[in-house]
Tab-separated table of C-alpha atoms in Angstrom:
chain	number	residue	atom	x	y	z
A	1	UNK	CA	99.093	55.579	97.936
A	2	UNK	CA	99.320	58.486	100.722
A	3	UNK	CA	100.296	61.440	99.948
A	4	UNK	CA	103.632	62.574	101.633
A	5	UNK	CA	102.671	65.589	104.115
A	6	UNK	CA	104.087	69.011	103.086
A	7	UNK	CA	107.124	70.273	105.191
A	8	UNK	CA	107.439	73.947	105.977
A	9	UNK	CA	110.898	75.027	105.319
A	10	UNK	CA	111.763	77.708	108.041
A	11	UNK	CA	112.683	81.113	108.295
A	12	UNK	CA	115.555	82.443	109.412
A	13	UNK	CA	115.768	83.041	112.919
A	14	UNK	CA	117.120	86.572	111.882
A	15	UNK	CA	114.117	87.782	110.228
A	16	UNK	CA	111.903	87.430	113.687
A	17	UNK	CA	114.800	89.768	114.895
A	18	UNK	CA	114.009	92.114	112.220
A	19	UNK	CA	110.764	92.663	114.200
A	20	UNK	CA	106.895	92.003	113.730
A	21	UNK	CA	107.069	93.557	110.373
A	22	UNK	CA	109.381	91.819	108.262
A	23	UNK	CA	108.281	88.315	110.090
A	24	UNK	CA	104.780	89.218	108.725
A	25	UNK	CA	106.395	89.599	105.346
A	26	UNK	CA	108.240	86.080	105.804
A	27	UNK	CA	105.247	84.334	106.744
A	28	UNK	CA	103.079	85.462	103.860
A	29	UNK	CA	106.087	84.513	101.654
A	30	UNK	CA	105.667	80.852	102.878
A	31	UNK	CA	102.238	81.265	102.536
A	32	UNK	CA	102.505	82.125	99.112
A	33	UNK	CA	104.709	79.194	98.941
A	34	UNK	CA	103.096	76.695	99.871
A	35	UNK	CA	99.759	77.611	97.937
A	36	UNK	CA	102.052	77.740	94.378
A	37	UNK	CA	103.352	74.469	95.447
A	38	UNK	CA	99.729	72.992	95.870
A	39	UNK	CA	98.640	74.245	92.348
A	40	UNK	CA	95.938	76.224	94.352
A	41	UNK	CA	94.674	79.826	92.647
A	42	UNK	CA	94.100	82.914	95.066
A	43	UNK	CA	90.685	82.383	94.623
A	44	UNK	CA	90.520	78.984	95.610
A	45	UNK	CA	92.223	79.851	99.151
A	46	UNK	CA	90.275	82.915	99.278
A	47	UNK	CA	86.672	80.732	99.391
A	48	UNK	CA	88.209	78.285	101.427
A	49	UNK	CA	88.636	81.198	104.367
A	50	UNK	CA	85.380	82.243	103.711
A	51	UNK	CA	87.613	85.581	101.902
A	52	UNK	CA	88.434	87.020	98.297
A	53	UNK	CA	91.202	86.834	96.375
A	54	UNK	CA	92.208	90.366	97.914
A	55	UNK	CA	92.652	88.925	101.503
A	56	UNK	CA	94.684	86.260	100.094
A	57	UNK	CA	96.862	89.024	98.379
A	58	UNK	CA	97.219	90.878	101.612
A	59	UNK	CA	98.440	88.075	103.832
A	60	UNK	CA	100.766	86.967	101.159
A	61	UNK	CA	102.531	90.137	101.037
A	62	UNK	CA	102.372	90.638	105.082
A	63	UNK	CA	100.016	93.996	104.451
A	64	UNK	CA	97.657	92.298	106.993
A	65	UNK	CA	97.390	90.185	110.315
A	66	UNK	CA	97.026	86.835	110.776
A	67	UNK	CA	93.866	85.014	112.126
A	68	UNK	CA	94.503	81.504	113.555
A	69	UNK	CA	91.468	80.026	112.258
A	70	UNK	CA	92.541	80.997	108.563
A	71	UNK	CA	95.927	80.550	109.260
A	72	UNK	CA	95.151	76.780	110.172
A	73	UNK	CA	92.252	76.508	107.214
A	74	UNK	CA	95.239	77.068	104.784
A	75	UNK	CA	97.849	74.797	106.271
A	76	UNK	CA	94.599	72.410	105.714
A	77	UNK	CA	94.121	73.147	102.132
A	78	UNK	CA	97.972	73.196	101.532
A	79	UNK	CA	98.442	69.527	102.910
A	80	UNK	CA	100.557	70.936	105.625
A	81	UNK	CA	98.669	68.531	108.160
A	82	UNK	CA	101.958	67.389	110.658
A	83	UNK	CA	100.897	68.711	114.001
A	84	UNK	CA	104.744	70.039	114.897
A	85	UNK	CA	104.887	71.586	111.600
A	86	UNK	CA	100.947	73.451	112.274
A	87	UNK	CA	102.203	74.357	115.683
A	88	UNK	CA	105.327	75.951	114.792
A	89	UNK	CA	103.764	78.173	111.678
A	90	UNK	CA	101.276	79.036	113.754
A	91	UNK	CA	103.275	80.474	116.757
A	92	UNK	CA	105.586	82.637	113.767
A	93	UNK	CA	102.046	84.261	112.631
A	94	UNK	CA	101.139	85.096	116.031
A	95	UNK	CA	104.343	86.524	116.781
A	96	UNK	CA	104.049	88.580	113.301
A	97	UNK	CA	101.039	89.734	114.978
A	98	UNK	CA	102.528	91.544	118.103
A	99	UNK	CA	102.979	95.093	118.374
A	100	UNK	CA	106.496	96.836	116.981
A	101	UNK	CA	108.120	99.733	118.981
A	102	UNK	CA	106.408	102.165	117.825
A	103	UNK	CA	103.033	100.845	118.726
A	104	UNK	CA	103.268	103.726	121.451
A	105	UNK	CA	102.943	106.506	118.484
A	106	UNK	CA	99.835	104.922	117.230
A	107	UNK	CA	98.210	108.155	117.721
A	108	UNK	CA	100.270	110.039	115.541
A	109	UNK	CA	100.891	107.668	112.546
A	110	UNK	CA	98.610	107.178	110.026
A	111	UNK	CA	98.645	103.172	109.019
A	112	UNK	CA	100.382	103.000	106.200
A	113	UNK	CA	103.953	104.890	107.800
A	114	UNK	CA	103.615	102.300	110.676
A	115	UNK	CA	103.988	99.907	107.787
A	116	UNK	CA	107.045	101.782	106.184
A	117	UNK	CA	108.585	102.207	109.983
A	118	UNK	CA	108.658	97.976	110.518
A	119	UNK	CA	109.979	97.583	106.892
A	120	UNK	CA	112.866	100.163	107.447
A	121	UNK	CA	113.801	98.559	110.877
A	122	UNK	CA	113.902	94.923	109.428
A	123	UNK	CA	116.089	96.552	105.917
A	124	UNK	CA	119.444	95.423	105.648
A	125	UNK	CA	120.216	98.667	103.067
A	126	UNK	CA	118.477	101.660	102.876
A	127	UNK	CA	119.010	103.571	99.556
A	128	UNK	CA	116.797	107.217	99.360
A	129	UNK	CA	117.107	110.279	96.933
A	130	UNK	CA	115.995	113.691	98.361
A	131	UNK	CA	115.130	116.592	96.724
A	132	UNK	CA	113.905	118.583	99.307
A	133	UNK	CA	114.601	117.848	102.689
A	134	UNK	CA	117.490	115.486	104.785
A	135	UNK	CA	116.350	112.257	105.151
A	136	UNK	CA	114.331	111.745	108.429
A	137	UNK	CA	117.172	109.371	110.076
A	138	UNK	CA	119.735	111.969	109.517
A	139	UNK	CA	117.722	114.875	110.335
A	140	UNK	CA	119.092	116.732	113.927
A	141	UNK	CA	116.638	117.120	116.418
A	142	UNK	CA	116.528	121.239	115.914
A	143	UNK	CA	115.818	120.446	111.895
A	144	UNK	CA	113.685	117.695	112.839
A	145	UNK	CA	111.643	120.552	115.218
A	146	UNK	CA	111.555	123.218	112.258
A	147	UNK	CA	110.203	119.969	109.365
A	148	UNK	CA	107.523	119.193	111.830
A	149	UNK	CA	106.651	122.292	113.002
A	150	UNK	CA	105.383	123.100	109.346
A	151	UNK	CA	102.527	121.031	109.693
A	152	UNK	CA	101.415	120.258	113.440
A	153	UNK	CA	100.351	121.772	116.715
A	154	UNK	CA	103.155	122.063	118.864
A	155	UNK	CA	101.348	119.890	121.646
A	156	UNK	CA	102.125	116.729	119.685
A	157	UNK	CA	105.564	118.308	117.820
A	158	UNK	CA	107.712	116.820	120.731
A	159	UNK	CA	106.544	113.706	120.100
A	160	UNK	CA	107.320	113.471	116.833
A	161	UNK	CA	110.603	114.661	117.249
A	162	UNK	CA	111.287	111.769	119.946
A	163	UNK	CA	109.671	109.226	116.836
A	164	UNK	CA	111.973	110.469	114.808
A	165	UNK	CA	114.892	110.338	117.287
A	166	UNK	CA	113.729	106.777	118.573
A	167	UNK	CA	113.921	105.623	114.159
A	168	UNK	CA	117.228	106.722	114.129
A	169	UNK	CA	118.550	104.599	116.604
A	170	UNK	CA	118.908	101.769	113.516
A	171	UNK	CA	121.539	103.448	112.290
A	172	UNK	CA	123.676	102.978	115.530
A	173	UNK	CA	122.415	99.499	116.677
A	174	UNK	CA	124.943	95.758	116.054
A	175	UNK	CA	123.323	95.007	112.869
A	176	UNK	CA	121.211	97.949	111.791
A	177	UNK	CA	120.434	99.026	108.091
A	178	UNK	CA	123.736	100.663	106.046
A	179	UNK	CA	121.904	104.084	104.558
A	180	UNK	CA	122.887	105.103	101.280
A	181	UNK	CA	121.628	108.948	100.254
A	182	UNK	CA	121.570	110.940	97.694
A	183	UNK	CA	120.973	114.418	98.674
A	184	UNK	CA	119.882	117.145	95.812
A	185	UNK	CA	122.500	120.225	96.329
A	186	UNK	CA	119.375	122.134	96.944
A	187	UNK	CA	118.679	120.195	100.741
A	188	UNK	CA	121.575	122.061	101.293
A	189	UNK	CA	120.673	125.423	100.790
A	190	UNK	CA	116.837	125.375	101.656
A	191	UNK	CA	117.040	127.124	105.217
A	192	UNK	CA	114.657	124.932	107.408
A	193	UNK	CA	114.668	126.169	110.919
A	194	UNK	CA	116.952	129.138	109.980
A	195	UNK	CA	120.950	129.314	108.817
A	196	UNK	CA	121.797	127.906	112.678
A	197	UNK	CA	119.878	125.415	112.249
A	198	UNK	CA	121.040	124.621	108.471
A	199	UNK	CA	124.820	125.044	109.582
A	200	UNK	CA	124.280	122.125	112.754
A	201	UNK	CA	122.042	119.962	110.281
A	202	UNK	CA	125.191	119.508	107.344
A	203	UNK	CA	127.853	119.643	110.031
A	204	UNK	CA	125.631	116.719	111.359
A	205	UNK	CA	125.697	115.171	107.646
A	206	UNK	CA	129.476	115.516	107.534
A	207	UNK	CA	129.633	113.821	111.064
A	208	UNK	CA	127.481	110.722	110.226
A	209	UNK	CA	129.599	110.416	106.359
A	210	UNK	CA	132.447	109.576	108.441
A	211	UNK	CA	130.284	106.054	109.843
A	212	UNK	CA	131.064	103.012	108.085
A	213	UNK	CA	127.328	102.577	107.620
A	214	UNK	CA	126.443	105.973	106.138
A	215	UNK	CA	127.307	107.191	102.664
A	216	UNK	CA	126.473	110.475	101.398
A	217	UNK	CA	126.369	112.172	98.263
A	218	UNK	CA	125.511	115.249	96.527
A	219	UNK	CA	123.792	115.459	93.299
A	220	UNK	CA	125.045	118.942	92.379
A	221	UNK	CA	123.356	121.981	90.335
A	222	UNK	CA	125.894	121.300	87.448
A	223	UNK	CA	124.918	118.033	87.079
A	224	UNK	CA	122.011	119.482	85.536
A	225	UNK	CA	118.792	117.049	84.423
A	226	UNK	CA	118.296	113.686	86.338
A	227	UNK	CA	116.260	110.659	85.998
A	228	UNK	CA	114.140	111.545	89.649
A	229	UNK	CA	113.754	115.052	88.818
A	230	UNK	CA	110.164	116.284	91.292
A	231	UNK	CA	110.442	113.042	93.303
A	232	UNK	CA	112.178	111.541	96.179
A	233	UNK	CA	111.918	107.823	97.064
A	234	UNK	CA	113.639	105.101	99.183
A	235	UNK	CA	114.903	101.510	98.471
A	236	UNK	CA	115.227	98.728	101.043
A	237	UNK	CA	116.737	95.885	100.614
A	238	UNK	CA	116.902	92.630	102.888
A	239	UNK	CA	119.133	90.187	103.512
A	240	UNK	CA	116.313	87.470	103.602
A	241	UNK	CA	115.331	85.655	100.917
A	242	UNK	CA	112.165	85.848	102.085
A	243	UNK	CA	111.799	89.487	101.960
A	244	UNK	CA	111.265	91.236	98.755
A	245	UNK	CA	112.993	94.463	97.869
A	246	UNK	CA	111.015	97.143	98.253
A	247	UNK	CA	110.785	100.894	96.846
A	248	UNK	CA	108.580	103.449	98.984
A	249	UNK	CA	107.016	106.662	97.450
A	250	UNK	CA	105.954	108.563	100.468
A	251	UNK	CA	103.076	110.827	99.555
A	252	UNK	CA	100.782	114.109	101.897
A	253	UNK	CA	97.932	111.740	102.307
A	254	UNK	CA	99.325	108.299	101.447
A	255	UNK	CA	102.088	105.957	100.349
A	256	UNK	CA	103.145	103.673	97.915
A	257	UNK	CA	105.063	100.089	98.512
A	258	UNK	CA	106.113	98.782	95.279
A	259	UNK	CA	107.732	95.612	94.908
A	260	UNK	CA	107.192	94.571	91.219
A	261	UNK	CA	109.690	92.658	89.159
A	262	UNK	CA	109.930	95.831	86.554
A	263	UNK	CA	109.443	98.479	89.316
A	264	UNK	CA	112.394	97.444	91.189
A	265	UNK	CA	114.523	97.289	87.838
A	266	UNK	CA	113.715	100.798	87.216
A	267	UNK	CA	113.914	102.288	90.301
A	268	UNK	CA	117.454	100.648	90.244
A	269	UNK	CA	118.402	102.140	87.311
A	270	UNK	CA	117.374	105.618	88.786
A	271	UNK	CA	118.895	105.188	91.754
A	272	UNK	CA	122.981	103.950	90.041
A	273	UNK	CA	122.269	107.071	87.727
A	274	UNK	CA	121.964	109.512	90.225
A	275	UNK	CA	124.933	108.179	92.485
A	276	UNK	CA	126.747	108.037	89.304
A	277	UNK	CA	125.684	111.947	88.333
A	278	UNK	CA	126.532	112.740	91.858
A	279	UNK	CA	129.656	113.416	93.256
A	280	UNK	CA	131.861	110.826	95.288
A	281	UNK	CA	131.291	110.887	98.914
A	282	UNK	CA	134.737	112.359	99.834
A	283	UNK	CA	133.597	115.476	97.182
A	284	UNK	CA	130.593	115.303	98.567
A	285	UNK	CA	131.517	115.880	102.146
A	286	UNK	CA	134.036	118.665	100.822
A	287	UNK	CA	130.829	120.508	99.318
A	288	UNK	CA	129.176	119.856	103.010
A	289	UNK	CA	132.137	121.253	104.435
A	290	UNK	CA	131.911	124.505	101.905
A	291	UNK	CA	127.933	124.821	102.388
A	292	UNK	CA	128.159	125.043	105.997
A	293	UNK	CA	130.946	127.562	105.929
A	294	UNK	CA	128.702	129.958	103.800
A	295	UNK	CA	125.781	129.857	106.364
């Protein structure tokens, strides 16, 4: 008796749309898929591609290109052997493969933030805590000048502002990420760029509060001790199944993607604390109101 040949279920047309990123993601998903389906260990696969293990780790979880040769090889091994079915899983790898927007910055972005910028495009909510700073997609472009300023030459600095400018348009565009942020009450007092600067940057917070899309809080001073006390972080979520949640831990060198079962519970938990420790958005855009007033 033959075997029935193993159908590919697709992926929503809305994750391609998401960019190269979070179709990368989607396609290691399947990939992951299909070899659980088969019975087949990580190992297995990874001799079969002439690989390890590792590689088959890293193209499950999108962290890495796709190669036709090993994308076919595995189709192979996972009985996936209908031509139509090949063809069309191997045209979503190679268009996983293509370049995202800010392919143009290359020169300025170390690998793993060009990772971070195709996951926060493709998010469908973006949930961060800040301790120090405004989050980079509601930073103005003055505040933006002063963060970046701090740390490189001013012949690249105008670049980096117009990166930062160019992320920001996500927040604007038909079906763009909602952002959720927590701002520390100390953001708000930390004079980056001077008190002109300060005053434009939370009149700017007070302006985007008012989107549908954006909500802002405070976590004030006399809410004393908190569960992300020394740390800032972000959360994206997607609407795909396909996608995992994901937390990000930006670091000076480095970053962190975690998207573990208990990870994601406890960054969770962090995150409902400190919007429940913080005050409501309408308070919180009253305290906005009051901080700018003092500068």
């Amino acid at each position: 008796m033959v075997a029935e040949p193993v159908r590919i279920k697709g992926i929503d047309s809305r994750v391609a749309e998401r960019g190269p990123t979070a179709l990368r993601i989607a396609v290691g998903g399947q990939l992951r898929k299909l070899r659980e389906g088969c019975g087949i260990t990580r190992e297995a696969a990874g001799d079969h591609i002439r690989g390890s293990h590792a590689k088959i780790s890293r193209l499950e979880l999108g962290r890495t290109g796709y190669k036709d040769r090993d994308i076919l090889d595995l189709l192979t091994l996972y009985g996936v052997t209908e031509e139509d079915q090949r063809e069309m899983f191997l045209d979503l790898a190679r268009k996983a493969n293509e370049p995202g927007w800010w392919h143009r910055y290359n020169d300025l972005l170390p690998s793993w933030f060009e990772t971070y910028l195709g996951l926060e495009g493709a998010a469908q909510t973006i949930r961060t805590f800040e301790g120090q700073l405004v989050p980079g997609l509601l930073q103005t472009e003055d505040y933006t000048h002063a963060v970046i300023a701090v740390g490189h030459q001013n012949a690249e600095a105008s670049r980096r502002v117009e990166l930062r400018k160019k992320r920001q348009e996500i927040l604007s565009t038909e079906h763009g990420p909602a952002l959720w942020a927590v701002l520390d009450e100390a953001v708000l007092h930390r004079p980056i760029g001077g008190t002109a600067v300060l005053r434009k940057q939370i009149e700017h917070l007070v302006a985007m509060s008012e989107s549908r899309r954006v909500t802002i809080q405070v976590l004030p001073y006399h809410a004393g001790g908190h569960p992300a006390a020394g740390s800032s972080f972000t959360m994206l979520r997607f609407a795909e199944a396909e996608l995992p949640d994901i937390v990000y831990l930006e670091q000076l060198t480095s970053a962190l993607y975690l998207d573990r079962r208990e990870d994601l519970h406890l960054y969770r938990e962090v995150m409902d604390q400190l919007a429940v420790q913080a005050e409501t958005p309408q308070r919180s855009r009253d305290l906005l109101l009051a901080a700018a007033a003092e500068l």
